Short mmCIF file of C-alpha atoms in Angstrom, two decimals:
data_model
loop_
_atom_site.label_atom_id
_atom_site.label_comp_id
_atom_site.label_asym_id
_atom_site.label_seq_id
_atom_site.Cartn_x
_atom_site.Cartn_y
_atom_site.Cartn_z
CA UNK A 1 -37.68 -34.92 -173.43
CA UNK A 2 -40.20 -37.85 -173.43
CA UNK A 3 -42.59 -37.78 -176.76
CA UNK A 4 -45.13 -40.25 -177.94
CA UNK A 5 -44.25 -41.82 -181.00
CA UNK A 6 -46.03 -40.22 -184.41
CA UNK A 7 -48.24 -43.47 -185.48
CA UNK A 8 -49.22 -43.84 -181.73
CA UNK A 9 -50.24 -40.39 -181.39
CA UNK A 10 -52.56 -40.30 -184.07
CA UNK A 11 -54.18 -42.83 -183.07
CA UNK A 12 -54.44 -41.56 -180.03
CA UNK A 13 -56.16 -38.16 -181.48
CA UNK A 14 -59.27 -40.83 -182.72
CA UNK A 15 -60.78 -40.72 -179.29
CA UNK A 16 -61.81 -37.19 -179.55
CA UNK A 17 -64.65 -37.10 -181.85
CA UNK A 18 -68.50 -37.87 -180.07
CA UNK A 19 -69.69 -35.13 -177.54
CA UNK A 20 -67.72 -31.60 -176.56
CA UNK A 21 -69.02 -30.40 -173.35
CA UNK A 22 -70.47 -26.91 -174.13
CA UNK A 23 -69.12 -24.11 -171.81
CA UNK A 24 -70.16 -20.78 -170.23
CA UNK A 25 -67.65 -18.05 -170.37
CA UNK A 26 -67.95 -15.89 -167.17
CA UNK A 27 -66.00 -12.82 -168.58
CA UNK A 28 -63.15 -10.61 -166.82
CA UNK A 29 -63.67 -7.98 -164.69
CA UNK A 30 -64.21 -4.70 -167.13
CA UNK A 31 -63.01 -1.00 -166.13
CA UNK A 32 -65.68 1.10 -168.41
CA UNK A 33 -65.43 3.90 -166.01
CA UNK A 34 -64.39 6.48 -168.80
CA UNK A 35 -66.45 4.47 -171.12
CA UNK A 36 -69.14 6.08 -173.51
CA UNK A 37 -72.87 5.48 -172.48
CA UNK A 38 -74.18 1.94 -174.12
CA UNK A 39 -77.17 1.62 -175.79
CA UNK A 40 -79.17 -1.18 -175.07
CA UNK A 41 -78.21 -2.97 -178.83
CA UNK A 42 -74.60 -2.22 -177.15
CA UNK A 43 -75.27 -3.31 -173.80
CA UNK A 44 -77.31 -7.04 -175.14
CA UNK A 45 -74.19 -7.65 -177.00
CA UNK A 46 -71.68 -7.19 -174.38
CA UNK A 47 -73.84 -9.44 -171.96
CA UNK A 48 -73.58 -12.41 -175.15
CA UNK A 49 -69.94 -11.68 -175.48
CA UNK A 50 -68.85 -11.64 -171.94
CA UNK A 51 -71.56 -14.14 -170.79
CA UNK A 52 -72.35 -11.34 -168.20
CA UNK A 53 -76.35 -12.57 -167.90
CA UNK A 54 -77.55 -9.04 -167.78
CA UNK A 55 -81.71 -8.52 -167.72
CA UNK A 56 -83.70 -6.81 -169.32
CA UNK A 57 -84.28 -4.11 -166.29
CA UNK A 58 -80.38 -4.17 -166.04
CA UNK A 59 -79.75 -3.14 -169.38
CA UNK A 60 -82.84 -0.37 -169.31
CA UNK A 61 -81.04 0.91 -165.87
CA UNK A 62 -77.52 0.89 -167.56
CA UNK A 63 -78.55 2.86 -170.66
CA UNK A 64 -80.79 5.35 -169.52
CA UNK A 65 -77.49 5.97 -166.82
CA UNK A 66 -79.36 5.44 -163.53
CA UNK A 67 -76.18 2.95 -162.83
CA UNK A 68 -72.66 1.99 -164.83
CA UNK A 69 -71.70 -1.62 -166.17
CA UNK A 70 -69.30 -2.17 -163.71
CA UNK A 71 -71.76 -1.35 -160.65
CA UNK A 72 -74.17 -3.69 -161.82
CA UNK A 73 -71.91 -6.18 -162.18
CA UNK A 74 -70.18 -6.28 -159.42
CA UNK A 75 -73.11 -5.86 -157.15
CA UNK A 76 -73.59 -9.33 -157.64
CA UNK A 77 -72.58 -10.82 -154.02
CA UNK A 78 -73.01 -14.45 -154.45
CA UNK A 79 -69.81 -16.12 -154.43
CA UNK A 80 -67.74 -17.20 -157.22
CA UNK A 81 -64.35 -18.87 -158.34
CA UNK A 82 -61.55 -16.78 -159.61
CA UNK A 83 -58.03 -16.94 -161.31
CA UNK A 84 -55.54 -14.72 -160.17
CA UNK A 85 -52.89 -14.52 -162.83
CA UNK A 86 -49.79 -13.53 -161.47
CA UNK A 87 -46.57 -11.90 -162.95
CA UNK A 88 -44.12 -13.91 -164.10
CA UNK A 89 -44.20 -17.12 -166.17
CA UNK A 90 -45.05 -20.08 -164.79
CA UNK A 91 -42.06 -23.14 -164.65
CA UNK A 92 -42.88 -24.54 -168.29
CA UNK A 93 -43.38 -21.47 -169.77
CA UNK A 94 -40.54 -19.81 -169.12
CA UNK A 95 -38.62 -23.37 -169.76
CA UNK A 96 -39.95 -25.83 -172.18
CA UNK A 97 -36.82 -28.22 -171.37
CA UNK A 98 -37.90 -27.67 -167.64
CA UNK A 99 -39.51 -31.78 -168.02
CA UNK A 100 -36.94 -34.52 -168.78
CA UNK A 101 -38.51 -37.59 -169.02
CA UNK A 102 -41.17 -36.76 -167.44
CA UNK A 103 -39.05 -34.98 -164.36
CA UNK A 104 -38.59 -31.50 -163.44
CA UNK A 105 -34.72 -30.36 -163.33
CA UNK A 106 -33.47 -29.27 -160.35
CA UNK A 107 -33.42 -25.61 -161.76
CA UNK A 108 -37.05 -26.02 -163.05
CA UNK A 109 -38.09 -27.36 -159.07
CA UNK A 110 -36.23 -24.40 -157.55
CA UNK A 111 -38.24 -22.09 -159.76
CA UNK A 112 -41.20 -23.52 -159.01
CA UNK A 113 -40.65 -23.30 -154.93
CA UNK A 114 -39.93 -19.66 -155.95
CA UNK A 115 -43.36 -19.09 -157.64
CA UNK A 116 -44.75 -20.73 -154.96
CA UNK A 117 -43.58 -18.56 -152.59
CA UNK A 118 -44.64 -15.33 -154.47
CA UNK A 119 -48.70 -16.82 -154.51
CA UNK A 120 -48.30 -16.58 -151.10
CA UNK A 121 -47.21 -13.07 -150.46
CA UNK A 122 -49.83 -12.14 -153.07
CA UNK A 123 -52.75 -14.18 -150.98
CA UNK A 124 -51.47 -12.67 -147.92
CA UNK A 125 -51.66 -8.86 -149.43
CA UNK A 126 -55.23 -10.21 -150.49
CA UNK A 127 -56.37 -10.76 -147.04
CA UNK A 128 -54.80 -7.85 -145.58
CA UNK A 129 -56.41 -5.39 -148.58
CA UNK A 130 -58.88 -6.93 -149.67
CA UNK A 131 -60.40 -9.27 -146.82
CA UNK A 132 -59.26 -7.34 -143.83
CA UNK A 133 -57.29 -9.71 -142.33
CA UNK A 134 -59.63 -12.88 -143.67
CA UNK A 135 -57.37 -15.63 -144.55
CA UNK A 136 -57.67 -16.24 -148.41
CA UNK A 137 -60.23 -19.56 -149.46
CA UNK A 138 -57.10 -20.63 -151.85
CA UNK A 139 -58.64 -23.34 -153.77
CA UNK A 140 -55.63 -24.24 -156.07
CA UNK A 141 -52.16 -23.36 -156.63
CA UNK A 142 -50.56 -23.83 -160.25
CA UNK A 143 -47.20 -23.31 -160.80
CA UNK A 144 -46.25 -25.90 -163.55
CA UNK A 145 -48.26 -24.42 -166.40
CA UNK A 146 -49.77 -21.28 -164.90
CA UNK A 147 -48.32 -18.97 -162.72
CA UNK A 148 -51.78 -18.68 -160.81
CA UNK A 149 -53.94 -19.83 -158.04
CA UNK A 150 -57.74 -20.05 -157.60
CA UNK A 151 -59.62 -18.63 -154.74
CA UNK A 152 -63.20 -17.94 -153.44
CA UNK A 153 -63.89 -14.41 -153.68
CA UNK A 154 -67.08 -12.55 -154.62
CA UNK A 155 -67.42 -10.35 -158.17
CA UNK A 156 -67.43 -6.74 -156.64
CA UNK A 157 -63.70 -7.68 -154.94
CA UNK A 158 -61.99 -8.32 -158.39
CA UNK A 159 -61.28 -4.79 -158.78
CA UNK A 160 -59.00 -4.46 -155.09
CA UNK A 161 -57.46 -8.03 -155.93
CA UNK A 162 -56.69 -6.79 -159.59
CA UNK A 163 -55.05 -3.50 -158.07
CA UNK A 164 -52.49 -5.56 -156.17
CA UNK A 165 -49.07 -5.09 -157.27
CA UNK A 166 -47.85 -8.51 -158.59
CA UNK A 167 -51.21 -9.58 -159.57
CA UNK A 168 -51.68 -9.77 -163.94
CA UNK A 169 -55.17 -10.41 -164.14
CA UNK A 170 -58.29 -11.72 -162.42
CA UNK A 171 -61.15 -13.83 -163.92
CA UNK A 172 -63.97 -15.50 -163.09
CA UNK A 173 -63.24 -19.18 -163.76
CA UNK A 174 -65.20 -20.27 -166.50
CA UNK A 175 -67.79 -23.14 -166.22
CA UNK A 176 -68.25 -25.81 -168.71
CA UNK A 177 -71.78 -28.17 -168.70
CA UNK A 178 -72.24 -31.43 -169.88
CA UNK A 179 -73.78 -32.61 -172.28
CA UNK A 180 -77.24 -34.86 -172.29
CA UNK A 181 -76.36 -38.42 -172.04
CA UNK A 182 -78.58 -38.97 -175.08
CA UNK A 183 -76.82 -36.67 -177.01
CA UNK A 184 -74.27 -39.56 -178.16
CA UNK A 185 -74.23 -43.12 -177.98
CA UNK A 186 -72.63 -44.88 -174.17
CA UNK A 187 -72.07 -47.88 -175.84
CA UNK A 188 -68.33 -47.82 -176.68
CA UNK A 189 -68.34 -50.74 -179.05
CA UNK A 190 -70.97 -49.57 -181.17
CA UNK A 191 -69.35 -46.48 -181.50
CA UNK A 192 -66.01 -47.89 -182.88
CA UNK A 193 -67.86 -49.00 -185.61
CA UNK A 194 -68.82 -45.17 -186.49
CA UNK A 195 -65.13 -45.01 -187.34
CA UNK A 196 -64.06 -44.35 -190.93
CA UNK A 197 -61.26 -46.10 -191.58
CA UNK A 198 -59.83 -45.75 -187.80
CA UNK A 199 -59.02 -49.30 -187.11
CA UNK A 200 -55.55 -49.61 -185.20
CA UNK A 201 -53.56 -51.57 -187.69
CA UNK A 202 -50.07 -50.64 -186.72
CA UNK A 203 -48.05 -52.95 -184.38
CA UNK A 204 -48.72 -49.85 -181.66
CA UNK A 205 -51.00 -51.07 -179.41
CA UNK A 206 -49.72 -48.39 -176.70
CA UNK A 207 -47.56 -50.00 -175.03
CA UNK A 208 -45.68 -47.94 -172.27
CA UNK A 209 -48.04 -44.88 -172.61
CA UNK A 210 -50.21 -43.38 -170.37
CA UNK A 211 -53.49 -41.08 -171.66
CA UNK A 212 -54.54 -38.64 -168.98
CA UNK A 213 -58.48 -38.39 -169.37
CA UNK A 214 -60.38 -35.34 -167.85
CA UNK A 215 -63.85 -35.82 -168.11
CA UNK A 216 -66.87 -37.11 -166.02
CA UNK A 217 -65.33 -40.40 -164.32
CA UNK A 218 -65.12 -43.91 -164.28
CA UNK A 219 -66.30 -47.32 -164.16
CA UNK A 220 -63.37 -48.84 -162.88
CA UNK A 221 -66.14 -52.23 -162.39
CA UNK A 222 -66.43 -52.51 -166.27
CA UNK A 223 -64.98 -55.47 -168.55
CA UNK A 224 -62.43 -52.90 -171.12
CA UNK A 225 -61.03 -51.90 -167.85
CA UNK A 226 -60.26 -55.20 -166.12
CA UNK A 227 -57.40 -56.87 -168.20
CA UNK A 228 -53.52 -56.21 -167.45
CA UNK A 229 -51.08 -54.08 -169.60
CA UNK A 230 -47.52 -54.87 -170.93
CA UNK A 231 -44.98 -53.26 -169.76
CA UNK A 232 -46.83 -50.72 -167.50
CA UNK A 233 -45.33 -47.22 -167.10
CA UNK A 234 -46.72 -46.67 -163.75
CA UNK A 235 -46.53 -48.90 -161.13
CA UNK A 236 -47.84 -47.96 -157.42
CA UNK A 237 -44.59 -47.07 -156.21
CA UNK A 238 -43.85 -44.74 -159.10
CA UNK A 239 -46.93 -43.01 -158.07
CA UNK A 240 -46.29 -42.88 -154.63
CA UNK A 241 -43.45 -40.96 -155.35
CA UNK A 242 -45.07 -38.05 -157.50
CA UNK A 243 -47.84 -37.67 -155.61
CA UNK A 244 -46.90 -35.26 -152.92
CA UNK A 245 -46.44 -32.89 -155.73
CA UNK A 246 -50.19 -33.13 -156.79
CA UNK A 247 -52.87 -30.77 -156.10
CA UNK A 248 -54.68 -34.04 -154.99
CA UNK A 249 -52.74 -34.76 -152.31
CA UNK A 250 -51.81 -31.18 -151.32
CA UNK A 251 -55.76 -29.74 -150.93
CA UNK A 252 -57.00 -33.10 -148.64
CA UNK A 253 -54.00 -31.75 -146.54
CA UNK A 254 -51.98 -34.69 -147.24
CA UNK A 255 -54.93 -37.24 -146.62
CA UNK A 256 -53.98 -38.60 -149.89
CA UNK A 257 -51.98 -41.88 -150.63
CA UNK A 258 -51.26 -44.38 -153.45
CA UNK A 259 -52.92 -46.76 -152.58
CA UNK A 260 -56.13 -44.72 -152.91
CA UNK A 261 -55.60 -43.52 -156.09
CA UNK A 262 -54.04 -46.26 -157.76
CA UNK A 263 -56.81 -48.62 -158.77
CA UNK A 264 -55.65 -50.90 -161.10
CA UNK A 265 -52.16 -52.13 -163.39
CA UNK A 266 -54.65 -50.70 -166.37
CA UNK A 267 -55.59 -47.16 -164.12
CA UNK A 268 -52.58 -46.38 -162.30
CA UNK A 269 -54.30 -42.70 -161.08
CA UNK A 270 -58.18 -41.93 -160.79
CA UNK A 271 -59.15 -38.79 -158.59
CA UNK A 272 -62.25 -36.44 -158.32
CA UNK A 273 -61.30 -32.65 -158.52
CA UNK A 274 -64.88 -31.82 -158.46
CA UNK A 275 -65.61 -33.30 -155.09
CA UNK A 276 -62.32 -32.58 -153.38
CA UNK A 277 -64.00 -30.48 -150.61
CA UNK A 278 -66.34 -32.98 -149.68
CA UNK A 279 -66.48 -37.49 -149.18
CA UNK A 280 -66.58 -38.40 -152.72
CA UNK A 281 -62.92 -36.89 -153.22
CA UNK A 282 -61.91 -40.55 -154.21
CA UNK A 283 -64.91 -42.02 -156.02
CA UNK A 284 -64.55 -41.16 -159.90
CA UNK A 285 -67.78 -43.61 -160.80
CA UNK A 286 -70.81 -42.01 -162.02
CA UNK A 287 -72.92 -42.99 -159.35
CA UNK A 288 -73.19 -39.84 -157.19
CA UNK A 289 -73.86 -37.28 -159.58
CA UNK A 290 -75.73 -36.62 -162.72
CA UNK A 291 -72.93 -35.81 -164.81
CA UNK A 292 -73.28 -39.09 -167.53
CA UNK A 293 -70.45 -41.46 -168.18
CA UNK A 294 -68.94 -39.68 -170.61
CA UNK A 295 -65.25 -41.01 -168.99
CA UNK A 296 -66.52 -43.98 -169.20
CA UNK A 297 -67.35 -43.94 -173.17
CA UNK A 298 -64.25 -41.90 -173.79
CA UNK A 299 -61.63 -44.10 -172.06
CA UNK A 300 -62.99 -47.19 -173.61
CA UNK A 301 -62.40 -45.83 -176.61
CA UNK A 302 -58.78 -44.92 -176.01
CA UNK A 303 -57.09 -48.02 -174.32
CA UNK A 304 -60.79 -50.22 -173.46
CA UNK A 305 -59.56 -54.33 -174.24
CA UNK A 306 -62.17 -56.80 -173.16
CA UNK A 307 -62.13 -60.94 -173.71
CA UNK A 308 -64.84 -63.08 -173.08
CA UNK A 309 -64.95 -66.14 -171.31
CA UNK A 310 -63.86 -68.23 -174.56
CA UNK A 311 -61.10 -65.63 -174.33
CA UNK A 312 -62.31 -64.05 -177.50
CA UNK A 313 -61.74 -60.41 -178.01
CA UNK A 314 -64.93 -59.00 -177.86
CA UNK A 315 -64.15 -54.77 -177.72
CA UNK A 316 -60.37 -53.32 -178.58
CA UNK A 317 -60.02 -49.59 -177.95
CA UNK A 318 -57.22 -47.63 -180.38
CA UNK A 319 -54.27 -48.30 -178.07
CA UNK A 320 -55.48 -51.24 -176.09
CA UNK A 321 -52.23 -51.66 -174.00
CA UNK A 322 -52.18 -48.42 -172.53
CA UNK A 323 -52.72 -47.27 -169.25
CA UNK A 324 -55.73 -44.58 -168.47
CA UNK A 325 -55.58 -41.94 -165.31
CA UNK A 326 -58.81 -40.30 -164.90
CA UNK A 327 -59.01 -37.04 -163.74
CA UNK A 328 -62.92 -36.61 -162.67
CA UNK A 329 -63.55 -32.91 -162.98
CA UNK A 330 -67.75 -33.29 -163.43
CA UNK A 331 -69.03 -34.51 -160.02
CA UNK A 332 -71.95 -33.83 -157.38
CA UNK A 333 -70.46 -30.42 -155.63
CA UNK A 334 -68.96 -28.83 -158.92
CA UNK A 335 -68.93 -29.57 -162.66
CA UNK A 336 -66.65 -28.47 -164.96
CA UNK A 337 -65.04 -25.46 -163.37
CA UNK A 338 -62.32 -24.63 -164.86
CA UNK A 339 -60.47 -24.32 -161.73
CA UNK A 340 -60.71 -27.88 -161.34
CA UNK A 341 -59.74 -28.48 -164.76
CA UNK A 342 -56.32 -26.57 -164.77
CA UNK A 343 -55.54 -28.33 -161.35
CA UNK A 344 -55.80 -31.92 -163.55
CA UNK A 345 -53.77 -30.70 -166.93
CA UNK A 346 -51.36 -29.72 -163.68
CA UNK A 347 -51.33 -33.25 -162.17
CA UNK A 348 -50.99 -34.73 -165.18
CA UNK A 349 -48.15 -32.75 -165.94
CA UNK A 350 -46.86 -33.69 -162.86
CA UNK A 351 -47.44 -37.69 -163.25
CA UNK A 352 -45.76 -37.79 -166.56
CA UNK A 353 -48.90 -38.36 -168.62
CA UNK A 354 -47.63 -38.83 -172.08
CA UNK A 355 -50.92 -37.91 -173.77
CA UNK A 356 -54.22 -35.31 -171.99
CA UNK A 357 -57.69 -35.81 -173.75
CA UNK A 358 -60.11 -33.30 -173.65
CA UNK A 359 -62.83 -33.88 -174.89
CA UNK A 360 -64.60 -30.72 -173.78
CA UNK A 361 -65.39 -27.23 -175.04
CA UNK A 362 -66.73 -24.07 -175.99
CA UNK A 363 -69.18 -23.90 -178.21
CA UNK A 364 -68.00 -22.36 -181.48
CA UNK A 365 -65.33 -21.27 -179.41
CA UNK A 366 -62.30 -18.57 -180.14
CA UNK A 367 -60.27 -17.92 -183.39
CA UNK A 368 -57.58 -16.73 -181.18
CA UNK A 369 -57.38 -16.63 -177.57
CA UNK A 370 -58.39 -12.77 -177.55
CA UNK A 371 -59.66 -11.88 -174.17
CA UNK A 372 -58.20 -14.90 -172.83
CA UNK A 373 -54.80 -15.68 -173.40
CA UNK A 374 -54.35 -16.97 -169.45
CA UNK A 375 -56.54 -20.14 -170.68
CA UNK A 376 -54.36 -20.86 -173.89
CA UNK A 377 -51.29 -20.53 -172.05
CA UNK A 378 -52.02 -23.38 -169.96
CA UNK A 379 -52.46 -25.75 -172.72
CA UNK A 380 -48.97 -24.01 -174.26
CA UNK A 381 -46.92 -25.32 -171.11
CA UNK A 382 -48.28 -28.78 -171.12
CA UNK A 383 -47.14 -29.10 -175.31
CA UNK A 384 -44.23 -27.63 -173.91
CA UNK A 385 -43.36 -30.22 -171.75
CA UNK A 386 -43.32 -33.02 -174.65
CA UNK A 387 -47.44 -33.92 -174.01
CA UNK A 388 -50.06 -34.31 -176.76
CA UNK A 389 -53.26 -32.26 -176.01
CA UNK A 390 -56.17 -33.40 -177.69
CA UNK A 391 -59.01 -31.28 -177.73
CA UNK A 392 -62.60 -31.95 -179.41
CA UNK A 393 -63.68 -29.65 -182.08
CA UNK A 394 -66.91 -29.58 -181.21
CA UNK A 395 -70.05 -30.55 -182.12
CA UNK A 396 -71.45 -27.27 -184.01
CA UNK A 397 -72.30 -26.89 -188.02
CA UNK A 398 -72.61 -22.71 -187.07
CA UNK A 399 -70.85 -19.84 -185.54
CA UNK A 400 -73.67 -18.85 -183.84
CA UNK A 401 -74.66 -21.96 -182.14
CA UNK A 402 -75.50 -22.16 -178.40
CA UNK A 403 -75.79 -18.56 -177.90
CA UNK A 404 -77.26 -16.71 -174.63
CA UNK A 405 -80.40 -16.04 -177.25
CA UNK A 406 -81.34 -19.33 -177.20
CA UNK A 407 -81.82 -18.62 -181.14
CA UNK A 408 -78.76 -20.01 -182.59
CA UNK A 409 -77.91 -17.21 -184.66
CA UNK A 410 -75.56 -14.72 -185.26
CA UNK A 411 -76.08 -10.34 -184.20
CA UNK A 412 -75.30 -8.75 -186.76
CA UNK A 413 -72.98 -6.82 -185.97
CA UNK A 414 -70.98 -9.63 -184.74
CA UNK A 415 -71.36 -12.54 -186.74
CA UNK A 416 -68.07 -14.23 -185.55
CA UNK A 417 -66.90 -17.33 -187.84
CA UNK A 418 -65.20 -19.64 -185.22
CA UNK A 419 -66.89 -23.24 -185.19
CA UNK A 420 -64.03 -25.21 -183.46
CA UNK A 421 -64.82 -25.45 -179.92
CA UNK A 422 -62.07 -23.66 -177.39
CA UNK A 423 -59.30 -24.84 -176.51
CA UNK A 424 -59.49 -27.12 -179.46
CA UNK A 425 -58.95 -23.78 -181.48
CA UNK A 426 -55.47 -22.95 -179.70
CA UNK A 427 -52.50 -23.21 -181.36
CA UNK A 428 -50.41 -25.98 -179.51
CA UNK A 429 -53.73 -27.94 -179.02
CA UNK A 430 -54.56 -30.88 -181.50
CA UNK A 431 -58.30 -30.46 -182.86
CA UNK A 432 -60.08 -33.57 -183.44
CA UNK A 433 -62.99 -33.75 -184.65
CA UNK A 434 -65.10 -37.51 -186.50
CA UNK A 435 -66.20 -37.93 -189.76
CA UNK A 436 -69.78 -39.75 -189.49
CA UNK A 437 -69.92 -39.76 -193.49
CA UNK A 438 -67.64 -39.83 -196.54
CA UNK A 439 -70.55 -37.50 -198.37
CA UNK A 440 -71.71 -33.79 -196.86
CA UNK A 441 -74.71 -32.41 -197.58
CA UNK A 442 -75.59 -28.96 -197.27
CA UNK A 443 -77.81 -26.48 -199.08
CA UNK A 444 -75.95 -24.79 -201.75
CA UNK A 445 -76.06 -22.53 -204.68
CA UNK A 446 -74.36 -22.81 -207.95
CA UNK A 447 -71.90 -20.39 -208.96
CA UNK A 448 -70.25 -21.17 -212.68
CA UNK A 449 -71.36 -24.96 -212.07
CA UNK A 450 -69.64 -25.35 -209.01
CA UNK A 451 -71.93 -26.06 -205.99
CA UNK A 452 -70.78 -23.74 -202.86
CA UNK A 453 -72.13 -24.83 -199.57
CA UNK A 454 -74.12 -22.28 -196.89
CA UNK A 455 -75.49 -22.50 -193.20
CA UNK A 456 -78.33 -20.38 -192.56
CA UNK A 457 -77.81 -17.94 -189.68
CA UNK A 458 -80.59 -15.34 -190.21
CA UNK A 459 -84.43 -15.52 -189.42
CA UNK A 460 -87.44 -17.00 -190.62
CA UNK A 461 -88.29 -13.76 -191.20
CA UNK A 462 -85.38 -12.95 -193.18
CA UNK A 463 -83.83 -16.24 -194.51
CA UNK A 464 -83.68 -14.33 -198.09
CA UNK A 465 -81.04 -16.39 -199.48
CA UNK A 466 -82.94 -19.27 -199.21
CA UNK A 467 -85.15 -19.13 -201.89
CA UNK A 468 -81.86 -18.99 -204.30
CA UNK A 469 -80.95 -22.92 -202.78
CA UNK A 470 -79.94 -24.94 -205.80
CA UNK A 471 -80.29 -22.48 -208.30
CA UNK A 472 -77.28 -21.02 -210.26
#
């Protein structure tokens, strides 16, 4: 099994530190048949923890038991993408030595024709009891690090689908927002020199590695992405030959070649997830969306090298010899659906990547992947298969922040304590997060002499504590 080398690793884990892309959890589909009645205190924090949106006429009309949870929610017709989890691991969880140098084994290959075979009895037993007789919208299917596909459905049909034998679980596929480009600064160079202390000086200059970025695109036009790499892992032909296995080249019914992804000796794979339904299914820029160049900041960061015409270094990245694949998953016709986003950790399974940044998140995300293991275990497969995942912490000083409230505080009776954003909090996931200052500064009160730092989640009404800030 293939492994990046410790020093170059670290490094790598540097990139992940300016802007998390918030998310919104859609939750799973909830049986409260033989549930109690809710109260509306109940009932608001059920909508906050399951992100289920409910108004204020919905909650009235659920409480006072005119209709149930369940009804109301899946009365909602519109739409939406979900994640049928099927029995069964998928090919790197049930092997982790299923990967050799970045291949599958030929027992690893026949297992995953075999899963693929049993998605398609399940989508055919979803069309014939579910649909009746409506071929299945199958938007992706996973086999290397979930046993799962994605399909178009609407809410009230996640019951039937969920009743199917074979089936694990169904969920809504969460959706993840991006940030405001003002809320960190584009210009890469500038923000090297944020770093504390993060200078690459190590002979590792990532030679022979390959980061797998999933974020908001490209600008394959700018200077730090222009120059040639040492001893390239990927050349076209190498991705020529793992590309058939690719959910880009399998959902533009085989429209996809090499020569259209490969772009460059220094980005030997760029492809838009987002847009694969429509004519910007090759075009990872930022120019035909909204969605900030994020990618663009990120990458340069990683492996960006630019000289200028004195053939002066003028910008370095951490691992400057490296090559980048960008895996757009923010574009004009969806952004950040988590769909999308398991179909890129997939492909860049599949390509070999040696390292997959993430630098996107929950806000103050899970402790432990509690109503969601299905989304954990997909980061588990690719650590499984010998690659670093890098995941920002996040961007939050609270628990509470970024709540449906608006408020940025905490119920009471659940004032949670995760701040790492998801999946940054899962266990085989690396957590990065920067350090802007040697010195924190926080309100605090003195206990024996010793100062002990707070955050203030109540309020203004009842910010009590406050008045005790620096007192012993």
């Amino acid at each position: 099994m293939k492994k990046v080398t410790k020093p170059l690793s670290i490094l790598l884990t540097l990139v992940m530190i300016f802007s998390a892309f918030p998310i919104v959890l859609p939750a799973f589909a909830a049986d409260d048949s033989a549930a109690p009645e809710y109260t509306e205190t109940e009932l608001r924090e059920i909508s906050d923890k399951y992100q289920y949106h409910l108004t204020a006429d919905e909650i009235a009309a659920i409480a006072s038991g005119e209709t149930t949870l369940s009804e109301t929610v899946s009365s909602r017709e519109e739409d939406v993408t979900l994640i049928v989890q099927l029995t069964g691991d998928a090919v790197l969880e049930a092997d982790g030595d299923a990967m050799v140098d970045g291949e599958l084994t030929r027992s690893a290959q026949r297992k995953q024709k075999s899963i693929a075979k049993q998605q398609d009895k399940i989508a055919d037993k979803i069309s014939d009891k579910v649909l009746d007789g409506e071929d299945v919208d199958v938007l992706y299917s996973y086999t290397l690090v979930s046993n799962a596909f994605a399909i178009t459905a609407k809410p009230s049909q996640i019951d039937e689908i969920a009743k199917i034998k074979g089936v694990e679980s169904v969920f809504t596929a969460p959706v993840y927002t991006a940030v405001p480009t003002d809320a960190y600064d584009p210009n890469a160079e500038k923000a090297v020199n944020y770093f504390t202390g993060s200078d690459n000086t190590t002979a590792s200059k990532g030679t022979g590695t390959v980061v797998a970025v999933i974020d908001t695109g490209l600008d394959l036009t700018h200077d730090a992405f222009s120059c040639d790499v040492t001893n390239p892992k990927f050349t076209q032909e190498d991705i020529a030959a793992k590309l058939p296995n690719t959910n880009a080249f399998k959902n533009r019914a085989a429209e996809t070649t090499a020569a259209d992804v490969y772009r460059s000796v220094k980005v030997p794979f760029a492809f838009n997830y987002a847009d694969i339904g429509n004519d910007f299914a090759l075009d990872v820029s930022h120019k035909n969306d909204d969605q900030g160049d994020h990618g663009t900041h990120v990458s340069g960061i990683i492996a960006g090298y630019a000289k200028n015409a004195d053939g002066k270094v003028v910008f370095e990245g951490v691992a400057p010899d490296a090559q980048i694949m960008m895996f757009k998953v923010f574009g004009s016709d969806r952004a950040g659906n988590f769909a999308d986003i398991l179909a890129a950790v997939e492909d860049a399974v599949t390509l070999g990547a040696d390292v997959i940044n993430l630098s996107l998140g929950s806000w103050a995300g899970f402790t432990y992947a509690g109503d969601y293991p299905d989304l954990e275990a997909a980061y588990q497969s690719a650590a499984n298969a010998g690659i670093v995942v890098c995941a920002s912490a996040g961007n939050e000083y609270s628990a509470a922040y970024g709540t449906l409230y608006g408020n940025n505080l905490s119920l009471a009776s659940n004032p949670d304590n995760g701040i790492i954003g998801s999946p940054a909090s899962y266990d085989d996931n690396l957590a990065i997060a920067s350090l802007a200052s040697k010195n924190y500064y926080a309100k605090n009160v003195q206990v024996n002499g010793r100062p002990l730092a707070y955050t203030c989640n109540a309020t203004a009404e009842s910010r009590n504590i406050e008045k005790y800030a620096g007192e012993t």
